[in-house]
Amino acid sequence: MAPDPLPHPFVLRASGPLRGDIRVPGDKSISHRALMLGALAVGRTRVEGLLEGEDVMRTAAALSAMGAAITRTGPERFDIDGVGVGGLLQPEGALDMGNSGTSTRLLMGLVAAHDLVATFTGDASLSRRPMARVATPLKLMGADIALAPGDRLPLTVRGLAPALPIRYRLPVASAQVKSAVLLAGLNAAGTTTVIETVPTRDHSERMLAAFGAAVRIEELADGSRAIAVDGPAELRPQTIPVPGDPSSAAFPLVAALIVPGSRVTIRNVGLNPTRDGLVRVLEAMGARIARLNPRRVGGEPVADLAVEASALAAVEVAPEIAPSMIDEFPALFVACALAQGRSRLSGLEELRVKESDRLAVMAEGLRAAGARVEERADGLDIEGTGGAPLPGGARIDPRLDHRIAMSFALLSLACRAPLVIADRRPIATSFPDFLDLMQALGAELQPAEDG
Ligand code: S3P
């Protein structure tokens, strides 16, 4: 997978309403987990609708390097011949995680409970992200972990098999940390328990149960949730249909809301209650979103969303809702910049340690496009235009962050002069078809000048 050496700057603009019917690609979080649990099952797991984005392909490559046989049998269809819990093999070289935090943190959990040593490397963005949050509990489980200064990549994990079971309260609301500990717990000698004060995405728990692991979830007296898994576990192979990614759907959804006259249907959107915060917040802002054909796909709630351009009102988002839309804030900030009134978004410190510092980068870019934004330590205040277009005309560097690139591509649709997105490459990590789908809806894509 040779990365494209050229950034391919582009502009996206709308000369009329967006119209059409599209399907979003498979959920990134679920795709990573399907590959990992398939690799740990005994026998052949089939995955349909897998996201073929770069991040997920990093997970596939790492699992292949550790002995799982992963075969692409058609578009978005993969077979995984698993090696069994405890059966991963010593990889020959370092595991290159590219831009993918989820690959890194979840695979650290797998390696921590296997008798092998693995070095994890990544791109400049991933190499700035904090890894102590995962290393701390995995060390308690017996792994030996050497991190680069600042507790970052590159790092080396020497696993212990079987791992030591722990009971661990998450100090940050993070599904990645929760999942890393639960995955290590599959090969621990006894029961591993993770306690979360605020609910985070629960795909790992759901899928572990589907693969036959003994998973128990208990509400504690203080309102937190304890998730326990018994090790050593034996996983039975599954057929997994992956629902569409609500975090990808967020971009055409907000685009349809902010381009006047638009009417768009987005099919196959996962609406797990730990992921649907953006839809709920947009509805509270006055967005016209109909949830059609509600159904279950692979044990996850899914619906088609019919969206119409809407006059949006400013909003205040309660910090408790943040984990259920943690990756959607950049798209929400764009909606707020066009809403009526001043939006206040708080409790968002975690956005500073995503693929970029999303509070700083979004504040800077929104201002460059002409929006009035105040950056605080834990959030943004955004003064909306009430639907009037912003001046635009700025050049935006997405800083290796797919969601920054896509958010400013959206904002460009509501600017008098389009925004130049200086690098399109990051989009391929999670949503390779994004620009094709936006064009299918009627947006115009043009290459822009380099430099
Ligand atoms: C993810 C969890 C979230 C999210 C990320 C995917 C996952 O990260 O931002 O894109 O698949 O578990 P945190 O656990 O760091 O909040």
mmCIF file of N, CA and C in Angstrom, residues 67-116:
data_model
loop_
_atom_site.group_PDB
_atom_site.id
_atom_site.type_symbol
_atom_site.label_atom_id
_atom_site.label_comp_id
_atom_site.label_asym_id
_atom_site.label_seq_id
_atom_site.Cartn_x
_atom_site.Cartn_y
_atom_site.Cartn_z
ATOM 1 N N GLY A 67 -0.044 -14.102 11.590
ATOM 2 C CA GLY A 67 -0.460 -15.479 11.333
ATOM 3 C C GLY A 67 -1.887 -15.700 10.881
ATOM 4 N N ALA A 68 -2.772 -14.673 10.933
ATOM 5 C CA ALA A 68 -4.142 -14.882 10.460
ATOM 6 C C ALA A 68 -4.140 -14.875 8.932
ATOM 7 N N ALA A 69 -4.979 -15.698 8.321
ATOM 8 C CA ALA A 69 -5.078 -15.690 6.850
ATOM 9 C C ALA A 69 -6.308 -14.870 6.486
ATOM 10 N N ILE A 70 -6.082 -13.717 5.850
ATOM 11 C CA ILE A 70 -7.191 -12.812 5.507
ATOM 12 C C ILE A 70 -7.267 -12.722 3.991
ATOM 13 N N THR A 71 -8.435 -13.068 3.429
ATOM 14 C CA THR A 71 -8.588 -13.117 1.970
ATOM 15 C C THR A 71 -9.733 -12.221 1.556
ATOM 16 N N ARG A 72 -9.484 -11.378 0.563
ATOM 17 C CA ARG A 72 -10.568 -10.558 -0.001
ATOM 18 C C ARG A 72 -11.296 -11.416 -1.021
ATOM 19 N N THR A 73 -12.591 -11.665 -0.797
ATOM 20 C CA THR A 73 -13.328 -12.558 -1.691
ATOM 21 C C THR A 73 -14.225 -11.778 -2.639
ATOM 22 N N GLY A 74 -14.284 -10.442 -2.494
ATOM 23 C CA GLY A 74 -15.103 -9.593 -3.362
ATOM 24 C C GLY A 74 -15.091 -8.208 -2.763
ATOM 25 N N PRO A 75 -15.788 -7.244 -3.418
ATOM 26 C CA PRO A 75 -15.810 -5.892 -2.860
ATOM 27 C C PRO A 75 -16.370 -5.900 -1.439
ATOM 28 N N GLU A 76 -15.638 -5.399 -0.496
ATOM 29 C CA GLU A 76 -16.029 -5.287 0.918
ATOM 30 C C GLU A 76 -16.290 -6.642 1.582
ATOM 31 N N ARG A 77 -15.849 -7.739 0.941
ATOM 32 C CA ARG A 77 -16.067 -9.079 1.529
ATOM 33 C C ARG A 77 -14.720 -9.709 1.846
ATOM 34 N N PHE A 78 -14.591 -10.184 3.058
ATOM 35 C CA PHE A 78 -13.327 -10.786 3.481
ATOM 36 C C PHE A 78 -13.590 -12.065 4.268
ATOM 37 N N ASP A 79 -12.718 -13.044 4.061
ATOM 38 C CA ASP A 79 -12.703 -14.246 4.891
ATOM 39 C C ASP A 79 -11.479 -14.174 5.793
ATOM 40 N N ILE A 80 -11.648 -14.588 7.043
ATOM 41 C CA ILE A 80 -10.518 -14.606 7.972
ATOM 42 C C ILE A 80 -10.425 -16.003 8.573
ATOM 43 N N ASP A 81 -9.291 -16.643 8.363
ATOM 44 C CA ASP A 81 -9.049 -17.927 9.023
ATOM 45 C C ASP A 81 -8.275 -17.638 10.293
ATOM 46 N N GLY A 82 -8.961 -17.796 11.427
ATOM 47 C CA GLY A 82 -8.382 -17.393 12.705
ATOM 48 C C GLY A 82 -7.411 -18.422 13.254
ATOM 49 N N VAL A 83 -6.568 -17.956 14.182
ATOM 50 C CA VAL A 83 -5.535 -18.814 14.769
ATOM 51 C C VAL A 83 -5.900 -19.255 16.187
ATOM 52 N N GLY A 84 -7.025 -18.749 16.712
ATOM 53 C CA GLY A 84 -7.422 -19.076 18.085
ATOM 54 C C GLY A 84 -6.796 -18.115 19.083
ATOM 55 N N VAL A 85 -7.517 -17.888 20.191
ATOM 56 C CA VAL A 85 -6.995 -17.013 21.261
ATOM 57 C C VAL A 85 -5.681 -17.616 21.762
ATOM 58 N N GLY A 86 -4.650 -16.805 21.815
ATOM 59 C CA GLY A 86 -3.330 -17.288 22.245
ATOM 60 C C GLY A 86 -2.473 -17.740 21.083
ATOM 61 N N GLY A 87 -3.049 -17.788 19.870
ATOM 62 C CA GLY A 87 -2.340 -18.392 18.742
ATOM 63 C C GLY A 87 -1.629 -17.420 17.812
ATOM 64 N N LEU A 88 -1.655 -16.126 18.109
ATOM 65 C CA LEU A 88 -0.961 -15.179 17.214
ATOM 66 C C LEU A 88 0.543 -15.464 17.241
ATOM 67 N N LEU A 89 1.181 -15.237 16.084
ATOM 68 C CA LEU A 89 2.601 -15.564 15.935
ATOM 69 C C LEU A 89 3.466 -14.312 15.948
ATOM 70 N N GLN A 90 4.742 -14.518 16.214
ATOM 71 C CA GLN A 90 5.714 -13.429 16.221
ATOM 72 C C GLN A 90 5.790 -12.787 14.828
ATOM 73 N N PRO A 91 5.493 -11.464 14.703
ATOM 74 C CA PRO A 91 5.653 -10.835 13.378
ATOM 75 C C PRO A 91 7.138 -10.631 13.068
ATOM 76 N N GLU A 92 7.454 -10.626 11.771
ATOM 77 C CA GLU A 92 8.878 -10.491 11.418
ATOM 78 C C GLU A 92 9.387 -9.071 11.563
ATOM 79 N N GLY A 93 8.609 -8.100 11.077
ATOM 80 C CA GLY A 93 9.079 -6.712 11.169
ATOM 81 C C GLY A 93 8.197 -5.909 12.098
ATOM 82 N N ALA A 94 8.421 -4.571 12.100
ATOM 83 C CA ALA A 94 7.569 -3.686 12.900
ATOM 84 C C ALA A 94 6.170 -3.649 12.279
ATOM 85 N N LEU A 95 5.154 -3.387 13.086
ATOM 86 C CA LEU A 95 3.782 -3.246 12.594
ATOM 87 C C LEU A 95 3.548 -1.766 12.304
ATOM 88 N N ASP A 96 3.364 -1.432 11.013
ATOM 89 C CA ASP A 96 3.187 -0.030 10.622
ATOM 90 C C ASP A 96 1.700 0.307 10.689
ATOM 91 N N MET A 97 1.338 1.170 11.625
ATOM 92 C CA MET A 97 -0.065 1.479 11.890
ATOM 93 C C MET A 97 -0.559 2.678 11.086
ATOM 94 N N GLY A 98 0.324 3.286 10.273
ATOM 95 C CA GLY A 98 -0.097 4.424 9.455
ATOM 96 C C GLY A 98 -0.656 5.540 10.310
ATOM 97 N N ASN A 99 -1.919 5.892 10.062
ATOM 98 C CA ASN A 99 -2.588 7.000 10.760
ATOM 99 C C ASN A 99 -3.552 6.482 11.844
ATOM 100 N N SER A 100 -3.586 5.161 12.039
ATOM 101 C CA SER A 100 -4.717 4.549 12.755
ATOM 102 C C SER A 100 -4.511 4.320 14.253
ATOM 103 N N GLY A 101 -5.136 5.162 15.046
ATOM 104 C CA GLY A 101 -5.105 5.013 16.499
ATOM 105 C C GLY A 101 -5.848 3.763 16.955
ATOM 106 N N THR A 102 -6.961 3.452 16.292
ATOM 107 C CA THR A 102 -7.740 2.280 16.709
ATOM 108 C C THR A 102 -6.942 1.006 16.469
ATOM 109 N N SER A 103 -6.289 0.890 15.290
ATOM 110 C CA SER A 103 -5.450 -0.290 15.046
ATOM 111 C C SER A 103 -4.405 -0.408 16.146
ATOM 112 N N THR A 104 -3.728 0.693 16.421
ATOM 113 C CA THR A 104 -2.619 0.651 17.381
ATOM 114 C C THR A 104 -3.093 0.207 18.756
ATOM 115 N N ARG A 105 -4.123 0.875 19.258
ATOM 116 C CA ARG A 105 -4.480 0.643 20.660
ATOM 117 C C ARG A 105 -5.133 -0.723 20.852
ATOM 118 N N LEU A 106 -5.974 -1.141 19.918
ATOM 119 C CA LEU A 106 -6.616 -2.445 20.083
ATOM 120 C C LEU A 106 -5.615 -3.580 19.875
ATOM 121 N N LEU A 107 -4.736 -3.425 18.876
ATOM 122 C CA LEU A 107 -3.747 -4.488 18.651
ATOM 123 C C LEU A 107 -2.744 -4.569 19.792
ATOM 124 N N MET A 108 -2.451 -3.437 20.442
ATOM 125 C CA MET A 108 -1.594 -3.501 21.638
ATOM 126 C C MET A 108 -2.214 -4.439 22.670
ATOM 127 N N GLY A 109 -3.546 -4.381 22.793
ATOM 128 C CA GLY A 109 -4.237 -5.273 23.728
ATOM 129 C C GLY A 109 -4.076 -6.733 23.337
ATOM 130 N N LEU A 110 -4.180 -7.023 22.044
ATOM 131 C CA LEU A 110 -4.013 -8.414 21.598
ATOM 132 C C LEU A 110 -2.601 -8.906 21.881
ATOM 133 N N VAL A 111 -1.615 -8.093 21.488
ATOM 134 C CA VAL A 111 -0.215 -8.508 21.639
ATOM 135 C C VAL A 111 0.135 -8.691 23.119
ATOM 136 N N ALA A 112 -0.450 -7.819 23.977
ATOM 137 C CA ALA A 112 -0.097 -7.838 25.409
ATOM 138 C C ALA A 112 -0.383 -9.190 26.051
ATOM 139 N N ALA A 113 -1.314 -9.958 25.467
ATOM 140 C CA ALA A 113 -1.682 -11.236 26.079
ATOM 141 C C ALA A 113 -1.204 -12.416 25.233
ATOM 142 N N HIS A 114 -0.239 -12.165 24.352
ATOM 143 C CA HIS A 114 0.357 -13.245 23.557
ATOM 144 C C HIS A 114 1.853 -13.318 23.840
ATOM 145 N N ASP A 115 2.398 -14.493 23.597
ATOM 146 C CA ASP A 115 3.811 -14.701 23.861
ATOM 147 C C ASP A 115 4.620 -14.228 22.652
ATOM 148 N N LEU A 116 4.637 -12.909 22.459
ATOM 149 C CA LEU A 116 5.396 -12.356 21.336
ATOM 150 C C LEU A 116 5.778 -10.905 21.623
#
